[in-house]
CSV table of C-alpha atoms in Angstrom, one decimal:
chain,number,residue,atom,x,y,z
A,154,MET,CA,43.8,36.5,11.7
A,155,MET,CA,40.3,36.8,12.6
A,156,ASN,CA,39.8,35.1,16.5
A,157,GLY,CA,37.9,31.9,16.4
A,158,SER,CA,36.1,32.3,19.9
A,159,ILE,CA,35.0,36.3,18.4
A,160,LEU,CA,33.5,35.1,15.4
A,161,VAL,CA,31.5,32.2,16.7
A,162,LYS,CA,29.8,34.6,19.3
A,163,GLU,CA,29.1,36.6,16.5
A,164,ALA,CA,27.6,34.0,15.2
A,165,GLU,CA,25.7,32.9,17.7
A,166,LYS,CA,24.2,36.5,18.0
A,167,ALA,CA,23.3,36.3,14.5
A,168,LEU,CA,21.2,33.3,14.3
A,169,SER,CA,19.3,33.8,17.4
A,170,GLU,CA,15.8,34.2,15.4
A,171,ILE,CA,17.0,31.2,13.5
A,172,PHE,CA,17.9,29.0,16.6
A,173,SER,CA,14.2,30.3,18.1
A,174,GLY,CA,12.6,28.7,14.6
A,175,ILE,CA,14.4,26.1,15.2
A,176,ASP,CA,13.5,25.1,18.5
A,177,ALA,CA,9.4,25.5,17.4
A,178,LYS,CA,10.1,23.3,14.8
A,179,VAL,CA,12.0,20.2,17.3
A,180,LYS,CA,8.1,21.3,19.6
A,181,LYS,CA,6.1,20.1,16.3
A,182,ASN,CA,8.4,16.8,16.1
A,183,LEU,CA,8.2,16.0,19.3
A,184,TYR,CA,4.8,16.3,20.1
A,185,LYS,CA,4.2,13.7,16.9
A,186,VAL,CA,6.5,11.5,18.8
A,187,LEU,CA,5.1,11.8,22.4
A,188,SER,CA,1.3,11.8,20.4
A,189,ALA,CA,2.0,8.3,19.0
A,190,TYR,CA,4.0,7.1,22.0
A,191,ARG,CA,0.4,8.0,24.0
A,192,ASN,CA,-1.9,6.7,20.9
A,193,HIS,CA,-0.1,2.9,20.5
A,194,ARG,CA,0.1,2.9,25.2
A,195,VAL,CA,3.7,2.8,25.3
A,196,GLY,CA,5.0,1.2,28.9
A,197,VAL,CA,7.5,-0.2,30.2
A,198,HIS,CA,7.0,-3.8,29.0
A,199,HIS,CA,7.7,-3.1,25.9
A,200,PHE,CA,11.4,-2.6,26.7
A,201,ALA,CA,11.1,-6.5,27.2
A,202,GLY,CA,12.4,-8.5,24.3
A,203,VAL,CA,12.7,-12.1,22.9
A,204,SER,CA,15.6,-14.2,21.8
A,205,GLY,CA,16.1,-16.6,18.9
A,206,TYR,CA,13.7,-16.2,15.9
A,207,GLY,CA,12.3,-13.1,17.5
A,208,HIS,CA,8.5,-14.7,17.3
A,209,ASP,CA,5.6,-12.3,18.8
A,210,ASP,CA,8.2,-9.3,20.5
A,211,LEU,CA,5.2,-6.9,21.7
A,212,GLY,CA,7.8,-3.8,21.9
A,213,ARG,CA,9.3,-4.6,17.8
A,214,GLU,CA,5.8,-4.9,17.2
A,215,VAL,CA,4.3,-1.6,18.8
A,216,LEU,CA,7.4,0.4,17.5
A,217,ASP,CA,6.8,-0.6,14.1
A,218,ARG,CA,3.5,0.7,14.2
A,219,VAL,CA,4.9,3.5,16.7
A,220,PHE,CA,6.9,4.6,13.7
A,221,ALA,CA,4.7,4.5,11.2
A,222,GLU,CA,2.8,7.1,12.8
A,223,VAL,CA,5.6,9.1,13.5
A,224,MET,CA,6.6,8.8,9.6
A,225,GLN,CA,2.8,9.0,8.9
A,226,ALA,CA,2.9,5.8,6.7
A,227,GLU,CA,1.1,2.8,6.5
A,228,ALA,CA,3.9,0.7,8.0
A,229,ALA,CA,7.4,0.1,9.4
A,230,ILE,CA,9.8,-1.9,9.9
A,231,VAL,CA,12.7,-1.1,12.6
A,232,ARG,CA,15.4,-3.3,12.7
A,233,VAL,CA,19.1,-4.0,14.6
A,234,GLN,CA,19.5,-6.5,11.7
A,235,PHE,CA,20.0,-3.8,9.6
A,236,VAL,CA,23.6,-2.7,9.8
A,237,SER,CA,23.4,1.3,8.5
A,238,GLY,CA,21.2,3.2,5.8
A,239,THR,CA,23.1,1.7,3.0
A,240,HIS,CA,21.7,-2.3,4.2
A,241,ALA,CA,17.8,-0.7,4.8
A,242,ILE,CA,17.7,1.1,1.4
A,243,ALA,CA,19.2,-2.3,-0.4
A,244,SER,CA,17.0,-4.4,1.2
A,245,ALA,CA,13.9,-2.2,0.0
A,246,LEU,CA,15.5,-1.9,-3.5
A,247,TYR,CA,16.1,-6.0,-3.7
A,248,GLY,CA,12.7,-6.3,-2.2
A,249,VAL,CA,10.4,-4.1,-5.0
A,250,LEU,CA,13.0,-4.3,-7.7
A,251,ARG,CA,12.7,-7.4,-10.1
A,252,PRO,CA,14.7,-8.7,-14.0
A,253,GLY,CA,14.0,-5.9,-16.2
A,254,ASP,CA,12.5,-3.6,-14.2
A,255,GLU,CA,14.1,0.0,-14.7
A,256,MET,CA,15.4,1.9,-11.3
A,257,LEU,CA,15.8,5.4,-12.2
A,258,CYS,CA,17.8,8.0,-9.9
A,259,VAL,CA,16.4,12.1,-10.8
A,260,ALA,CA,18.9,13.5,-8.3
A,261,GLY,CA,22.0,13.1,-9.7
A,262,ALA,CA,24.6,10.5,-9.3
A,263,PRO,CA,23.8,8.4,-6.2
A,264,TYR,CA,25.5,7.9,-2.3
A,265,ASP,CA,28.5,6.4,-2.9
A,266,THR,CA,27.7,3.3,-1.3
A,267,LEU,CA,24.9,2.5,-3.4
A,268,GLU,CA,26.8,2.1,-6.4
A,269,GLU,CA,28.5,-1.2,-5.7
A,270,VAL,CA,24.7,-1.7,-4.6
A,271,ILE,CA,23.0,-1.0,-8.2
A,272,GLY,CA,26.1,-2.1,-9.7
A,273,LEU,CA,28.3,0.6,-11.4
A,274,ARG,CA,31.0,-0.7,-9.2
A,275,GLY,CA,32.1,-3.9,-8.6
A,276,GLU,CA,31.1,-7.0,-10.7
A,277,ASN,CA,29.8,-10.7,-9.1
A,278,GLN,CA,28.2,-10.0,-5.8
A,279,GLY,CA,24.6,-9.8,-6.5
A,280,SER,CA,24.1,-6.4,-7.5
A,281,LEU,CA,20.9,-5.2,-9.0
A,282,LYS,CA,22.4,-4.6,-12.2
A,283,ASP,CA,24.0,-9.1,-11.8
A,284,LEU,CA,20.3,-9.5,-11.2
A,285,GLY,CA,19.0,-7.7,-14.4
A,286,VAL,CA,17.5,-4.8,-13.0
A,287,SER,CA,18.7,-1.7,-15.3
A,288,TYR,CA,19.5,1.5,-14.3
A,289,ARG,CA,19.4,4.9,-15.4
A,290,GLN,CA,19.3,8.9,-13.5
A,291,LEU,CA,18.4,12.4,-14.3
A,292,GLU,CA,21.5,14.4,-14.6
A,293,LEU,CA,21.2,17.6,-12.3
A,294,THR,CA,21.2,21.3,-14.0
A,295,PRO,CA,24.7,23.2,-13.8
A,296,GLU,CA,23.3,24.9,-10.8
A,297,GLY,CA,23.0,21.4,-9.1
A,298,LEU,CA,19.0,21.6,-9.1
A,299,ILE,CA,16.4,18.7,-10.7
A,300,ASP,CA,16.1,19.1,-14.6
A,301,TRP,CA,12.0,19.8,-13.9
A,302,HIS,CA,11.8,19.6,-17.7
A,303,ALA,CA,13.5,16.2,-18.4
A,304,LEU,CA,11.2,15.0,-15.4
A,305,GLN,CA,8.1,15.7,-17.0
A,306,THR,CA,9.2,12.9,-19.7
A,307,ALA,CA,11.4,10.5,-18.0
A,308,ILE,CA,9.3,7.8,-16.9
A,309,ARG,CA,9.3,4.4,-19.4
A,310,PRO,CA,7.2,1.7,-19.4
A,311,GLU,CA,9.8,-0.3,-17.3
A,312,THR,CA,10.9,2.2,-14.7
A,313,LYS,CA,9.2,0.2,-11.7
A,314,LEU,CA,11.0,2.3,-9.0
A,315,VAL,CA,12.2,5.9,-9.2
A,316,SER,CA,15.1,6.6,-6.4
A,317,ILE,CA,15.2,10.0,-4.8
A,318,GLN,CA,18.2,11.0,-2.4
A,319,ARG,CA,16.6,14.0,-0.2
A,320,SER,CA,20.3,15.0,1.0
A,321,CYS,CA,23.4,15.8,-0.8
A,322,GLY,CA,25.7,12.7,-0.1
A,323,TYR,CA,29.1,13.7,-1.5
A,324,SER,CA,27.7,15.9,-3.8
A,325,TRP,CA,28.1,19.8,-4.2
A,326,ARG,CA,24.5,20.5,-4.3
A,327,PRO,CA,21.3,21.5,-2.2
A,328,SER,CA,19.6,19.0,-0.4
A,329,LEU,CA,16.0,18.5,-1.5
A,330,SER,CA,13.2,20.0,0.8
A,331,ILE,CA,9.8,18.2,1.5
A,332,VAL,CA,8.4,20.7,-1.1
A,333,GLU,CA,10.3,19.3,-3.8
A,334,ILE,CA,10.7,15.7,-3.2
A,335,GLU,CA,6.5,16.4,-3.1
A,336,LYS,CA,7.0,18.1,-6.7
A,337,ILE,CA,8.9,14.7,-7.8
A,338,ILE,CA,6.4,12.6,-7.0
A,339,ALA,CA,3.6,13.9,-8.6
A,340,ILE,CA,5.1,14.6,-11.7
A,341,VAL,CA,6.3,11.0,-11.6
A,342,LYS,CA,2.9,9.8,-10.4
A,343,GLU,CA,1.5,11.8,-13.5
A,344,GLN,CA,3.4,9.6,-16.4
A,345,ASN,CA,2.1,6.3,-14.4
A,346,PRO,CA,0.6,6.3,-11.0
A,347,ASN,CA,2.3,2.5,-10.6
A,348,THR,CA,5.6,3.8,-10.5
A,349,VAL,CA,7.2,3.0,-6.8
A,350,CYS,CA,8.9,6.2,-5.5
A,351,PHE,CA,11.3,5.7,-3.3
A,352,VAL,CA,13.6,8.4,-0.7
A,353,ASP,CA,16.5,7.6,0.8
A,354,ASN,CA,15.9,9.5,3.7
A,355,CYS,CA,18.9,9.8,5.5
A,356,TYR,CA,19.7,12.4,7.2
A,357,GLY,CA,16.5,14.5,6.5
A,358,GLU,CA,14.4,13.2,9.7
A,359,PHE,CA,13.0,15.8,11.6
A,360,VAL,CA,14.9,18.3,10.0
A,361,GLU,CA,10.7,19.6,8.5
A,362,ASP,CA,8.0,18.8,10.6
A,363,ARG,CA,6.9,16.9,7.6
A,364,GLU,CA,8.9,13.3,6.2
A,365,PRO,CA,8.6,11.9,2.5
A,366,THR,CA,5.7,8.9,3.0
A,367,ALA,CA,3.6,12.5,4.3
A,368,VAL,CA,3.2,13.7,0.5
A,369,GLY,CA,3.1,10.5,-1.2
A,370,ALA,CA,6.4,8.9,-1.4
A,371,ASP,CA,5.5,4.7,-1.7
A,372,LEU,CA,8.6,3.6,0.8
A,373,ILE,CA,11.1,5.4,2.7
A,374,ALA,CA,14.6,4.1,4.5
A,375,GLY,CA,17.1,5.4,7.0
A,376,SER,CA,19.7,4.6,9.2
A,377,LEU,CA,18.8,4.2,13.5
A,378,ILE,CA,22.1,5.3,14.5
A,379,LYS,CA,21.4,9.0,12.1
A,380,ASN,CA,19.0,11.3,12.7
A,381,LEU,CA,16.2,9.0,14.6
A,382,GLY,CA,18.6,6.8,17.2
A,383,GLY,CA,18.8,10.1,19.0
A,384,THR,CA,23.0,9.2,19.3
A,385,ILE,CA,21.9,6.3,21.8
A,386,VAL,CA,20.7,3.2,19.9
A,387,THR,CA,23.3,1.3,19.1
A,388,THR,CA,22.7,0.1,15.8
A,389,GLY,CA,19.6,-0.9,12.8
A,390,GLY,CA,18.1,1.0,10.3
A,391,TYR,CA,14.5,1.6,9.4
A,392,VAL,CA,11.8,1.1,7.0
A,393,ALA,CA,8.6,2.3,6.3
A,394,GLY,CA,6.3,3.8,3.2
A,395,ARG,CA,2.9,1.5,1.8
A,396,ALA,CA,2.4,-1.5,3.9
A,397,ASP,CA,2.8,-3.9,0.9
A,398,LEU,CA,6.5,-2.5,-0.2
A,399,VAL,CA,7.5,-2.9,3.3
A,400,GLU,CA,6.7,-6.2,4.2
A,401,MET,CA,8.6,-6.9,0.5
A,402,ALA,CA,11.8,-5.0,2.3
A,403,ALA,CA,11.2,-7.4,5.3
A,404,CYS,CA,11.4,-10.5,3.4
A,405,ARG,CA,14.4,-9.5,1.6
A,406,LEU,CA,16.0,-8.7,5.0
A,407,THR,CA,14.7,-11.9,6.3
A,408,ALA,CA,13.5,-14.3,4.1
A,409,PRO,CA,9.7,-15.1,1.9
A,410,GLY,CA,7.8,-16.4,4.7
A,411,ILE,CA,9.4,-14.5,7.7
A,412,GLY,CA,9.3,-11.5,6.5
A,413,SER,CA,8.5,-9.1,9.1
A,414,SER,CA,7.2,-11.4,11.7
A,415,GLY,CA,10.9,-12.4,12.6
A,416,GLY,CA,14.3,-10.6,13.9
A,417,ALA,CA,15.1,-10.8,17.8
A,418,THR,CA,15.6,-7.8,19.1
A,419,PHE,CA,18.5,-8.1,21.7
A,420,ASP,CA,17.1,-5.9,24.9
A,421,GLN,CA,17.6,-3.2,22.6
A,422,ASN,CA,13.4,-2.4,22.7
A,423,ARG,CA,13.5,0.4,25.7
A,424,LEU,CA,16.9,2.5,23.8
A,425,LEU,CA,14.9,2.3,20.2
A,426,PHE,CA,11.9,4.0,22.3
A,427,GLN,CA,14.0,6.2,24.1
A,428,GLY,CA,16.2,7.0,20.7
A,429,LEU,CA,13.3,7.8,18.6
A,430,PHE,CA,11.8,10.3,21.6
A,431,LEU,CA,15.5,12.3,21.8
A,432,ALA,CA,15.4,12.4,18.0
A,433,PRO,CA,14.0,15.9,17.7
A,434,GLN,CA,16.3,17.5,19.9
A,435,MET,CA,18.9,16.2,18.8
A,436,VAL,CA,18.4,17.1,15.2
A,437,GLY,CA,17.3,20.3,16.3
A,438,GLU,CA,20.7,20.8,18.0
A,439,ALA,CA,22.6,19.7,14.8
A,440,MET,CA,20.9,21.9,12.8
A,441,LYS,CA,21.6,24.8,14.6
A,442,GLY,CA,25.5,23.6,14.6
A,443,ASN,CA,24.8,23.7,10.9
A,444,HIS,CA,23.6,27.3,11.1
A,445,LEU,CA,27.0,28.1,13.2
A,446,THR,CA,29.1,26.1,10.5
A,447,ALA,CA,28.4,27.7,7.8
A,448,TYR,CA,28.5,31.3,9.3
A,449,VAL,CA,31.9,31.4,10.7
A,450,PHE,CA,33.3,29.3,7.5
A,451,ASP,CA,31.3,31.8,5.0
A,452,LYS,CA,32.6,34.8,7.2
A,453,LEU,CA,36.1,33.5,6.4
A,454,GLY,CA,35.8,33.5,2.8
A,455,TYR,CA,34.9,29.6,2.1
A,456,PRO,CA,32.2,28.4,0.1
A,457,VAL,CA,29.7,27.1,2.3
A,458,ASN,CA,26.7,24.5,1.1
A,459,PRO,CA,23.8,25.3,2.4
A,460,THR,CA,24.8,29.4,2.9
A,461,PRO,CA,24.2,30.5,6.8
A,462,PHE,CA,20.6,31.6,6.6
A,463,ALA,CA,19.1,29.3,4.3
A,464,ALA,CA,16.3,26.6,5.5
A,465,ARG,CA,18.2,23.5,6.2
A,466,ARG,CA,16.9,20.1,4.4
A,467,ASP,CA,19.0,17.7,6.2
A,468,VAL,CA,21.7,17.7,8.6
A,469,ILE,CA,24.7,17.8,6.8
A,470,GLN,CA,26.9,21.3,6.0
A,471,ALA,CA,29.2,20.9,3.2
A,472,ILE,CA,32.7,24.0,3.4
A,473,LYS,CA,34.8,23.7,0.5
A,474,LEU,CA,38.2,23.8,1.6
A,475,GLY,CA,40.0,23.8,-1.6
A,476,SER,CA,43.2,21.2,-0.9
A,477,PRO,CA,43.1,18.1,0.9
A,478,GLU,CA,45.9,19.3,3.7
A,479,LYS,CA,42.7,21.6,4.8
A,480,ILE,CA,40.1,19.3,4.9
A,481,ILE,CA,42.7,16.4,7.2
A,482,ALA,CA,43.2,19.6,9.0
A,483,PHE,CA,40.2,19.9,9.9
A,484,CYS,CA,39.1,16.9,10.7
A,485,ARG,CA,42.0,16.7,13.2
A,486,SER,CA,40.5,19.2,15.0
A,487,ILE,CA,37.0,17.9,14.8
A,488,GLN,CA,38.4,14.5,16.6
A,489,GLN,CA,40.6,16.4,19.2
A,490,ASN,CA,37.6,17.9,20.9
A,491,SER,CA,35.7,15.0,20.2
A,492,PRO,CA,34.5,13.3,23.2
A,493,ILE,CA,35.7,9.6,22.1
A,494,GLY,CA,39.1,9.4,21.0
A,495,SER,CA,40.0,12.7,20.8
A,496,TYR,CA,44.0,11.6,21.1
A,497,LEU,CA,43.5,9.8,18.0
A,498,ASP,CA,44.7,11.6,14.6
A,499,PRO,CA,42.4,11.0,11.2
A,500,VAL,CA,44.6,9.6,8.6
A,501,PRO,CA,43.4,9.3,5.1
A,502,SER,CA,42.0,6.0,4.2
A,503,GLY,CA,39.7,3.5,2.0
A,504,MET,CA,36.7,2.1,3.5
A,505,PRO,CA,34.2,-0.2,2.0
A,506,GLY,CA,31.6,0.8,-0.2
A,507,TYR,CA,32.9,3.8,-1.3
A,508,GLU,CA,35.7,4.8,-4.1
A,509,SER,CA,37.8,7.8,-3.1
A,510,GLU,CA,40.0,7.8,0.2
A,511,LEU,CA,38.2,9.1,3.0
A,512,VAL,CA,39.3,11.4,6.3
A,513,MET,CA,37.0,11.0,8.6
A,514,ALA,CA,36.6,12.9,12.4
A,515,GLY,CA,34.3,11.4,14.4
A,516,GLY,CA,34.9,10.9,18.2
A,517,THR,CA,31.3,9.2,18.8
A,518,PHE,CA,29.8,7.1,21.8
A,519,VAL,CA,28.5,4.8,18.9
A,520,ASP,CA,31.1,3.7,16.3
A,521,GLY,CA,30.1,5.3,12.7
A,522,SER,CA,27.1,7.3,13.6
A,523,THR,CA,28.5,10.9,13.1
A,524,SER,CA,26.1,12.3,15.7
A,525,GLU,CA,28.6,13.5,18.0
A,526,PHE,CA,29.6,16.3,15.8
A,527,SER,CA,31.7,15.3,13.2
A,528,ALA,CA,33.7,15.8,9.9
A,529,ASP,CA,34.6,13.4,6.9
A,530,GLY,CA,35.5,14.2,3.1
A,531,PRO,CA,36.9,12.0,0.2
A,532,LEU,CA,40.4,13.3,-1.5
A,533,ARG,CA,39.4,14.8,-4.5
A,534,GLU,CA,38.1,17.5,-6.0
A,535,PRO,CA,36.8,20.4,-5.4
A,536,TYR,CA,38.3,18.9,-1.9
A,537,VAL,CA,35.3,19.6,0.9
A,538,VAL,CA,34.9,18.7,3.9
A,539,PHE,CA,30.7,17.7,5.3
A,540,CYS,CA,29.6,17.8,8.7
A,541,GLN,CA,27.1,16.5,10.4
A,542,GLY,CA,26.0,16.0,14.0
A,543,GLY,CA,26.1,17.3,16.8
A,544,THR,CA,23.9,16.9,19.9
A,545,HIS,CA,25.3,20.3,21.8
A,546,TRP,CA,25.2,23.5,19.1
A,547,THR,CA,28.0,24.2,22.0
A,548,HIS,CA,30.1,21.7,21.6
A,549,VAL,CA,29.8,22.7,17.4
A,550,ALA,CA,30.8,25.8,18.1
A,551,ILE,CA,33.7,24.7,20.3
A,552,ALA,CA,34.8,22.4,17.5
A,553,LEU,CA,34.8,25.6,15.2
A,554,GLU,CA,36.8,27.6,17.3
A,555,ALA,CA,40.0,25.0,17.2
A,556,ALA,CA,39.2,24.0,13.4
A,557,ILE,CA,39.5,27.7,12.3
A,558,GLU,CA,43.0,28.2,14.4
A,559,ALA,CA,44.2,25.4,12.4
A,560,LEU,CA,42.7,26.6,9.5
A,561,GLN,CA,44.8,29.8,9.7
A,562,GLN,CA,48.0,28.1,10.6
A,563,LYS,CA,47.5,26.7,6.7
A,564,THR,CA,47.1,29.7,5.5
A,565,PRO,CA,47.5,32.6,7.0
A,566,ASN,CA,45.9,35.3,5.5
A,567,ARG,CA,43.1,33.3,4.5
A,568,SER,CA,41.3,35.5,6.9
A,569,GLN,CA,41.4,38.3,5.0
A,570,GLY,CA,38.9,36.5,2.3
């Protein structure tokens, strides 16, 4: 059997140059954050919040403007009232789309939790389908890539919004780079400049030094308990982009006539500002952990996506383990080496919004954040586990050593692969 500790040390040496490159990217993104804080004169007085309706919350208003600048967008709303990234995305979709409009997904099937929002699963819940919005998707090529040829003629007169999912989600495909997103938007706008280009930005923020709104996206949305929360934001999400579209999403979150003017911050402003400041570094550490994970499992003979030395496009690393038993064993090892709930035993179960049973390891300080090196996967073919997060790549290394040992006990000869 291959010793996990030795293999991880080998990976550390092999990836040293990549780690240095990630640090350089962290510096660029942190500079953007610091510039926005300086430009908007952020001070301790912005940490105070208001109660009730949330009117005239100076900290929230400045935070919106800071986020907009960092995202290179006209406007942004950052709200603890968003319960998840899916909620933020749904608010954007419901805000923009109207009966008779068509929504087109250009990167294959959407993430599981959006299926009931769109109306692909579930009935009479007020899905987009229930409200008269039609849906279409462009399938990926057999290699899991965007079908560029089909995209050239995909936009119809009724296509109001094109949805671009940046991350692979629970699919075995490459996540999208900013350059690819820019190309998709250009092709769409050539066919109809009025078609709204929306990007599901979850897991992608600060992975590159530009966000989709910097390359033509009209609207983006994501979670604050993933990349942009810096592991300390307790809840929430954001929407950023064209000012009129952001306000439409805000009106869906609150109510027409209230829009972005409402929403108490419950004394969370300080954490929201601090989380954004910490976010570039946290994302950088997660990317290092991804490279490390890919390297060691590639060496052990498991298919990995992305491959060890490939440029990162989000903070997700997939490993094709091939059986439910191995997914469970892997997740148990990660849970046992988590800071919170290490004594818990992950077991497969259903989860709201997901079609398949999931097994999840996530001993995180914020429930469900997946920021302190987490792993999960649906118990369905081809039995892939998806790793994300990692506040310290050294924590990832410790957890990987345990996971390697657990999997080798399941398949004693696997290290010969």
